[in-house]
mmCIF file of C-alpha atoms in Angstrom:
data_model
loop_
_atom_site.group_PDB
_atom_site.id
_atom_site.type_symbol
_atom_site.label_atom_id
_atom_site.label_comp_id
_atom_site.label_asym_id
_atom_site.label_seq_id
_atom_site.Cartn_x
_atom_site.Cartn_y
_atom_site.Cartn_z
ATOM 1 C CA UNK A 17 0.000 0.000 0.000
ATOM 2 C CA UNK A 18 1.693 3.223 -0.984
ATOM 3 C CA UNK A 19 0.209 6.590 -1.716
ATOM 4 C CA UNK A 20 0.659 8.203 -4.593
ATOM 5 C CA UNK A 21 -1.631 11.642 -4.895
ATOM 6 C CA UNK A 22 -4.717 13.165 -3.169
ATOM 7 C CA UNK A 23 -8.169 14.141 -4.318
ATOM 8 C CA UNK A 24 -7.179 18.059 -2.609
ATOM 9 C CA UNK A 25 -6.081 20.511 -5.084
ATOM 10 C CA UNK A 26 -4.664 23.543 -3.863
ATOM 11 C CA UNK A 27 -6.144 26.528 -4.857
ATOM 12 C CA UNK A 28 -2.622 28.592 -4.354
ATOM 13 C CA UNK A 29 0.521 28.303 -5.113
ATOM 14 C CA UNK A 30 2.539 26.216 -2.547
ATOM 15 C CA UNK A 31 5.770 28.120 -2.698
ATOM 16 C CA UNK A 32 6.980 26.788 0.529
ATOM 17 C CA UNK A 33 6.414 23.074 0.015
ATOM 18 C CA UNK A 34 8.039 23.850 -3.449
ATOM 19 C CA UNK A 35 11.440 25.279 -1.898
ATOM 20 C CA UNK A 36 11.659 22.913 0.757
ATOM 21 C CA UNK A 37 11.393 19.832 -2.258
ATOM 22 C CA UNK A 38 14.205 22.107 -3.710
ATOM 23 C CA UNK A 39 16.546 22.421 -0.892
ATOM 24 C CA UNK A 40 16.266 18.800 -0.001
ATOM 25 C CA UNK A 41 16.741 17.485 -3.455
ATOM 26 C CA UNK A 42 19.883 20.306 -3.596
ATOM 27 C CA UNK A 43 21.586 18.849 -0.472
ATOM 28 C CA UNK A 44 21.171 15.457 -1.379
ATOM 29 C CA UNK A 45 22.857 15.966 -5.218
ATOM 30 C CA UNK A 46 25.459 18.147 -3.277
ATOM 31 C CA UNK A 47 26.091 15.576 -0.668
ATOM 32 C CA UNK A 48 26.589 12.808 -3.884
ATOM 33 C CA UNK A 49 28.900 14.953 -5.936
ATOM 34 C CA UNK A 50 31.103 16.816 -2.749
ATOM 35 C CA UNK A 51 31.834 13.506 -0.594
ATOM 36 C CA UNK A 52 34.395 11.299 -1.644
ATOM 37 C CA UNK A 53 35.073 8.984 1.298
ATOM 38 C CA UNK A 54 32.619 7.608 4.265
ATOM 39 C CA UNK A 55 34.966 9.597 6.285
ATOM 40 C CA UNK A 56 33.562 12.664 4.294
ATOM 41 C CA UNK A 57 30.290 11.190 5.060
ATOM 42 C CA UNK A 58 30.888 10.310 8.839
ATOM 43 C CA UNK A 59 32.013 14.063 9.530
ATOM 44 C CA UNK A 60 28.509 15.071 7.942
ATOM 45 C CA UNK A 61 26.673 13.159 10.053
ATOM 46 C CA UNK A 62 28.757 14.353 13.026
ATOM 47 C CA UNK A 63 28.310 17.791 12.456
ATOM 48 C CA UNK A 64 24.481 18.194 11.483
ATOM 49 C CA UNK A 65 22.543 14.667 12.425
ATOM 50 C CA UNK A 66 20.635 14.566 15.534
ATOM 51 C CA UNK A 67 23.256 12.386 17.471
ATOM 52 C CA UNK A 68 21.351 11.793 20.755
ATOM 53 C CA UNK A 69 24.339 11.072 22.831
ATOM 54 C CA UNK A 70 25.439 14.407 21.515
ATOM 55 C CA UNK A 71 22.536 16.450 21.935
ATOM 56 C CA UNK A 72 22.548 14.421 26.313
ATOM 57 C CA UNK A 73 25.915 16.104 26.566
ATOM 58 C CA UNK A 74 24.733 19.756 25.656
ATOM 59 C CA UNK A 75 26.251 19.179 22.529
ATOM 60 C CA UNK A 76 24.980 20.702 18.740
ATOM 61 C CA UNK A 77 21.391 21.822 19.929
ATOM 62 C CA UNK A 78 21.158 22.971 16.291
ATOM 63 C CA UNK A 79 21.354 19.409 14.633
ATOM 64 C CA UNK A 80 17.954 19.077 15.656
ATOM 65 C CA UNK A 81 16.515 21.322 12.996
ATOM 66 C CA UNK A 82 19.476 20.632 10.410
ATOM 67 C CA UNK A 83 18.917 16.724 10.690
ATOM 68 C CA UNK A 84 15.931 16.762 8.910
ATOM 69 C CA UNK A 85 17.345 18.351 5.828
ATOM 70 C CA UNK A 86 20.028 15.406 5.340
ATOM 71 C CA UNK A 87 18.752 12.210 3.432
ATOM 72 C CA UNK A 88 20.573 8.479 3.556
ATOM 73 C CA UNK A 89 20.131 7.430 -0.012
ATOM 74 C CA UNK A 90 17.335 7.925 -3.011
ATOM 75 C CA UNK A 91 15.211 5.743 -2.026
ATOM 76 C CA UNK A 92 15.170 7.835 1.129
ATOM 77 C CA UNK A 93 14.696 11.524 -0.521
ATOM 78 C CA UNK A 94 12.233 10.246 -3.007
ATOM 79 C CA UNK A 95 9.734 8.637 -0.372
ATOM 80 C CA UNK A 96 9.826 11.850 1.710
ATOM 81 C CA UNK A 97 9.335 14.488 -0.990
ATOM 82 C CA UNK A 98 6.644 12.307 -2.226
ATOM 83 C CA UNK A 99 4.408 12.429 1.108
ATOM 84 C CA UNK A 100 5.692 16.129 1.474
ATOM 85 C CA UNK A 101 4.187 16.745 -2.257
ATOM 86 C CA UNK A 102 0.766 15.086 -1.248
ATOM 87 C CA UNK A 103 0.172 16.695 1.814
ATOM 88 C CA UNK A 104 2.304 20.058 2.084
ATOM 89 C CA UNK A 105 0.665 21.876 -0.477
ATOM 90 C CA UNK A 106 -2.958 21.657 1.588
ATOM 91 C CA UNK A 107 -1.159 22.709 4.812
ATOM 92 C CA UNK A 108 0.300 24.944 3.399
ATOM 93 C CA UNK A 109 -2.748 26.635 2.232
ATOM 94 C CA UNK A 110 -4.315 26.322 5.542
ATOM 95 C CA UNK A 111 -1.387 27.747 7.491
ATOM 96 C CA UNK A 112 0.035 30.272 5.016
ATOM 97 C CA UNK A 113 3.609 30.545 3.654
ATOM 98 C CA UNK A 114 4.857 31.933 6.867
ATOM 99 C CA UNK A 115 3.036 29.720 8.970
ATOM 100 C CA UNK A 116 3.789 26.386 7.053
ATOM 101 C CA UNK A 117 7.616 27.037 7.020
ATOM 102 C CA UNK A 118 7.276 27.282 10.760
ATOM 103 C CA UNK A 119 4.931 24.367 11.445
ATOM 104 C CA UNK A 120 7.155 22.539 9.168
ATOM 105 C CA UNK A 121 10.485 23.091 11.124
ATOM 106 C CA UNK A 122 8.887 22.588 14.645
ATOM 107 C CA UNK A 123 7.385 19.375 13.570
ATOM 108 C CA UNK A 124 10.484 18.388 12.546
ATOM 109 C CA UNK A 125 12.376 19.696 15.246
ATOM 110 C CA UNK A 126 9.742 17.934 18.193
ATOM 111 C CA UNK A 127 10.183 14.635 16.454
ATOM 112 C CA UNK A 128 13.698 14.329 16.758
ATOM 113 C CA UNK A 129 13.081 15.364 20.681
ATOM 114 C CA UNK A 130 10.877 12.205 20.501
ATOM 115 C CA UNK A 131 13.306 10.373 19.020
ATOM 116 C CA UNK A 132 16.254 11.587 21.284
ATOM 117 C CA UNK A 133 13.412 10.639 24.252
ATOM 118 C CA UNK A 134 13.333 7.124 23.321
ATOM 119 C CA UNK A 135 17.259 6.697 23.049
ATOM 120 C CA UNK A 136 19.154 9.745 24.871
ATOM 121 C CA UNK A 137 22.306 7.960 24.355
ATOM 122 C CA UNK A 138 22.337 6.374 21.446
ATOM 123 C CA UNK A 139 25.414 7.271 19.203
ATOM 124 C CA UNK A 140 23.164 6.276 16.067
ATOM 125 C CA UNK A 141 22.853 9.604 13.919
ATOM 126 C CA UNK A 142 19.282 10.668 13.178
ATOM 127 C CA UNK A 143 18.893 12.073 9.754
ATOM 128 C CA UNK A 144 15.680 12.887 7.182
ATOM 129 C CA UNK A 145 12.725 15.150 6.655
ATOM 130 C CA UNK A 146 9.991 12.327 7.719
ATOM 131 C CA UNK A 147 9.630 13.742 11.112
ATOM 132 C CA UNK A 148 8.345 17.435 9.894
ATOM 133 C CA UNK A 149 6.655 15.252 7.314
ATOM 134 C CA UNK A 150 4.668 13.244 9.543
ATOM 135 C CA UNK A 151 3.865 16.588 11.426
ATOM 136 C CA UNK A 152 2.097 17.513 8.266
ATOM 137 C CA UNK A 153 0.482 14.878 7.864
ATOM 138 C CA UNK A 154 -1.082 14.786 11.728
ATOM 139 C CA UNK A 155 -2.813 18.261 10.619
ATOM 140 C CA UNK A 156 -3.801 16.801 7.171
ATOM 141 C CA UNK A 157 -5.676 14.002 9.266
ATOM 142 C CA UNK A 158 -7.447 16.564 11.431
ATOM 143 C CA UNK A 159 -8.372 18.721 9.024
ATOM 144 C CA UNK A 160 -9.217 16.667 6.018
ATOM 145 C CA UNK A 161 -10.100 13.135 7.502
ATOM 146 C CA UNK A 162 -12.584 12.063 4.982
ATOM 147 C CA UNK A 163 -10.159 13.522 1.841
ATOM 148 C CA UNK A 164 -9.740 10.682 -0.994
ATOM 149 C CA UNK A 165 -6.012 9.736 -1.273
ATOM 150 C CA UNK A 166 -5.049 7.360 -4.266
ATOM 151 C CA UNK A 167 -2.828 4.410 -3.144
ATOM 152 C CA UNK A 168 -1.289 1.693 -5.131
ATOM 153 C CA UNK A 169 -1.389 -1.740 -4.063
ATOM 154 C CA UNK A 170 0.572 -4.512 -5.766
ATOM 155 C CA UNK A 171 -0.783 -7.350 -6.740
ATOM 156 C CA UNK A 172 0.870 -10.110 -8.744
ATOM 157 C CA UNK A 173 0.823 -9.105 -12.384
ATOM 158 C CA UNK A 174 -1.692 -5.779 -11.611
ATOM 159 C CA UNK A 175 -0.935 -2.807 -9.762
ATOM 160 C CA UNK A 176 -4.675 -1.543 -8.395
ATOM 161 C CA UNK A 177 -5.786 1.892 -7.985
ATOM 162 C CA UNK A 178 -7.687 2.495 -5.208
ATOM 163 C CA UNK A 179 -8.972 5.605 -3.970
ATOM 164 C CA UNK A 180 -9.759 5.728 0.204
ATOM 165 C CA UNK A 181 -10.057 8.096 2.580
ATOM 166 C CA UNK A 182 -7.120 9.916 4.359
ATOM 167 C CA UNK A 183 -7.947 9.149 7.786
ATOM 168 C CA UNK A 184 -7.594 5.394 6.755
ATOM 169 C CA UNK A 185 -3.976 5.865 5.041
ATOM 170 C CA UNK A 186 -3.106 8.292 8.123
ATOM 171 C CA UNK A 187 -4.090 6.134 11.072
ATOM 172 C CA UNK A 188 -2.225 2.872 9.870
ATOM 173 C CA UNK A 189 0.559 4.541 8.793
ATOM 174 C CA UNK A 190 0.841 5.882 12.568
ATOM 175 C CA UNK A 191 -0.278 3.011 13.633
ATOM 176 C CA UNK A 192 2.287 1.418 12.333
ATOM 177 C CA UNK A 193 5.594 3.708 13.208
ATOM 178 C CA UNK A 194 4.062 3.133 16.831
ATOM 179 C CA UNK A 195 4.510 -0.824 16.441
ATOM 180 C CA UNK A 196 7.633 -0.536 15.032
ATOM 181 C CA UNK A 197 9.017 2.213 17.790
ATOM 182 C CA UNK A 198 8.054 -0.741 20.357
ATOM 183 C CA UNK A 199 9.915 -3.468 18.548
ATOM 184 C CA UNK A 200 13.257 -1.258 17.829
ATOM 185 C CA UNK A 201 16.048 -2.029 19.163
ATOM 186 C CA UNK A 202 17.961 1.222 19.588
ATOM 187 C CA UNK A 203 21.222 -0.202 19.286
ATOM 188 C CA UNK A 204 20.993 -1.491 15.845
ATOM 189 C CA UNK A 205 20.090 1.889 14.376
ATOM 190 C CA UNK A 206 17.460 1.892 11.221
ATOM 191 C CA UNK A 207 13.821 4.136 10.934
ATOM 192 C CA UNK A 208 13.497 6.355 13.293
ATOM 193 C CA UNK A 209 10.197 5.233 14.280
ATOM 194 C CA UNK A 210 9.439 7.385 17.437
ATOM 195 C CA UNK A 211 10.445 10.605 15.498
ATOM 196 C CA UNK A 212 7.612 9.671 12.920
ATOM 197 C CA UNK A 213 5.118 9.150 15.657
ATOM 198 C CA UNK A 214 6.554 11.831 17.187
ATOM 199 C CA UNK A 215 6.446 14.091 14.447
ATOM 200 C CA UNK A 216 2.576 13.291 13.529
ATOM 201 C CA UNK A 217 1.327 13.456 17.018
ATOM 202 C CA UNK A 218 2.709 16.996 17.325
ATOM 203 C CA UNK A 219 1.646 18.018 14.303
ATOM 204 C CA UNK A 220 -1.662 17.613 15.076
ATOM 205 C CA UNK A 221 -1.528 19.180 18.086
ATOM 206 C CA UNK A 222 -0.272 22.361 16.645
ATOM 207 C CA UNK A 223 -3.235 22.264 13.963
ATOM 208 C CA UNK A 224 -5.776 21.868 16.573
ATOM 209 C CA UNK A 225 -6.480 25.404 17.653
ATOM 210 C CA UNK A 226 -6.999 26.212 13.946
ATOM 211 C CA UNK A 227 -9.076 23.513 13.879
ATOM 212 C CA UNK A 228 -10.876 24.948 16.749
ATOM 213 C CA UNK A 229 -11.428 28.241 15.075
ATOM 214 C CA UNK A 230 -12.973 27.185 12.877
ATOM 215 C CA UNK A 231 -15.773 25.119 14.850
ATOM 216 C CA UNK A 232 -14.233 21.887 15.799
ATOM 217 C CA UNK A 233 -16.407 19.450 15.338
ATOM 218 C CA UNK A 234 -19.110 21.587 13.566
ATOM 219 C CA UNK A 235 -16.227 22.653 11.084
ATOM 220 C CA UNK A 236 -16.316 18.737 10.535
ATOM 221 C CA UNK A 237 -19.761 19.026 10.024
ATOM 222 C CA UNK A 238 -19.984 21.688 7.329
ATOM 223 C CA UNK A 239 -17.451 19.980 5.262
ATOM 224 C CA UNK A 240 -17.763 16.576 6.430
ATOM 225 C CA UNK A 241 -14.361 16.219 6.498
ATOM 226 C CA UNK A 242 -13.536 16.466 3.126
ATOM 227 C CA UNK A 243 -11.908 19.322 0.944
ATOM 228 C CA UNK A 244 -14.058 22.621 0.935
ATOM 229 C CA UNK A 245 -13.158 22.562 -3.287
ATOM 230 C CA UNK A 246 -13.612 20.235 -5.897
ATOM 231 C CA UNK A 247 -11.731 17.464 -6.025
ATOM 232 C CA UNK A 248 -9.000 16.363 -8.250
ATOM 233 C CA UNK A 249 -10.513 14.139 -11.394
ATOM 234 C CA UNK A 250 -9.509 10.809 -10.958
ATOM 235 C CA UNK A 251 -6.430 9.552 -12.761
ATOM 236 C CA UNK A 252 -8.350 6.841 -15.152
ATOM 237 C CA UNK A 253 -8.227 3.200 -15.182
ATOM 238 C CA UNK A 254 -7.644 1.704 -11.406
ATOM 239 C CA UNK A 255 -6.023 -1.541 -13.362
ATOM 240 C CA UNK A 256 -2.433 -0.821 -14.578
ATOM 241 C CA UNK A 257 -0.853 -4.028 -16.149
ATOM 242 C CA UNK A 258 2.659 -4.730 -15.290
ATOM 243 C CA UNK A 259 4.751 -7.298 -17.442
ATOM 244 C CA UNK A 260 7.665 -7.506 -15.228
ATOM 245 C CA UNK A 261 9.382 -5.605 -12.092
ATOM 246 C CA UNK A 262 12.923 -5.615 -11.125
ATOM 247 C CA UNK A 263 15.013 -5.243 -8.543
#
């Protein structure tokens, strides 16, 4: 199950969630082309990951925001900006340019404390934008809970379409960064589960007095949770055939 779009134009231009693809994407190409060795690398890391047994010893406060603009690989960047295109530009609207690039690096910022929380000492660095990310999505969820987001799901020789609502894609993808938080075992390193948790939980949070504002529960009601605009036309068939995939 993957998502690939939303059914929630924006009705602006999302110049934020625009620049922060761009800067990402810059640092990462940067990162490829200016380091030569893993010792290269390693001093990176040192420098501007959220190293929690760092950040315990009073140590680079200001890797906390910087972390999050550091990707491990492609694969990495790519999955990020891709949940940072479906949801940012909708936040963004709601929040304003000002007010997105702010939500954005607090989110961010509050799931690495989650993540430094869970392992204070842990010399594993912390790197990647999925923290703020998640914290966009935790205000998508509360403000758009019944919006249609398009996910594919492989199946053997088809890859199916299907359209379903957010708060479904939202709560088992949280659902499932809490699971995984439990089973980590901070000493082997890998996702950074509690910072995605983290990161989503807080993010609602800081949408909810905007929610509020607007009527809680009665806002809810006069949109029924979905966007106050037209939706996006669907993207056509919902069966894509698929002669081979590789590895």
């Amino acid at each position: 199950m993957f998502p690939i779009r939303d059914h929630n134009p924006s009705t602006g231009t999302p110049y934020v969630t625009w620049a922060l693809i761009a800067i990402n994407i810059a640092i990462y190409l940067w990162m490829v082309v200016a380091l030569d060795t893993g010792d290269d690398l390693a001093r990176l890391y040192y420098d501007w990951a959220m190293i929690p047994v760092r950040v315990s010893a009073g140590e680079n406060p200001v890797s906390l925001l910087s972390s999050i603009f550091l990707h491990g690989g492609l694969f990495h960047l790519a999955g990020n900006m891709l949940f940072l295109f479906i949801f940012g530009d909708n936040m963004e609207e709601q929040l304003g340019h000002g007010g997105f690039a702010a939500f954005y690096a607090g989110s961010g910022v509050a799931a690495n404390l989650v993540q430094f929380a869970a392992e204070p000492f842990s010399p594993i660095p912390t790197i990647g934008a999925s923290g703020a990310i998640a914290g966009v999505m935790g205000g998508y969820l509360l403000l758009f809970p019944r919006a249609r987001i398009d996910i594919l799901i492989f199946l053997i020789v088809f890859i199916r379409l299907v359209p379903v609502p957010a708060w479904l894609v939202l709560a088992v993808w949280f659902g499932l960064q809490v699971l995984g938080g439990i089973g980590m075992d901070a000493a082997t390193g890998g996702v950074a589960y509690w910072a995605h948790a983290g990161g989503f939980a807080v993010g609602l949070v800081l949408v909810l007095p905007l929610w509020l504002r607007r009527g809680g529960p009665a806002f809810w009601s006069r949109t029924h949770g979905t966007p106050p605009h037209a939706p996006a036309p669907p993207l056509g068939r919902s069966n894509i055939p698929v002669v081979r995939r590789r590895r």
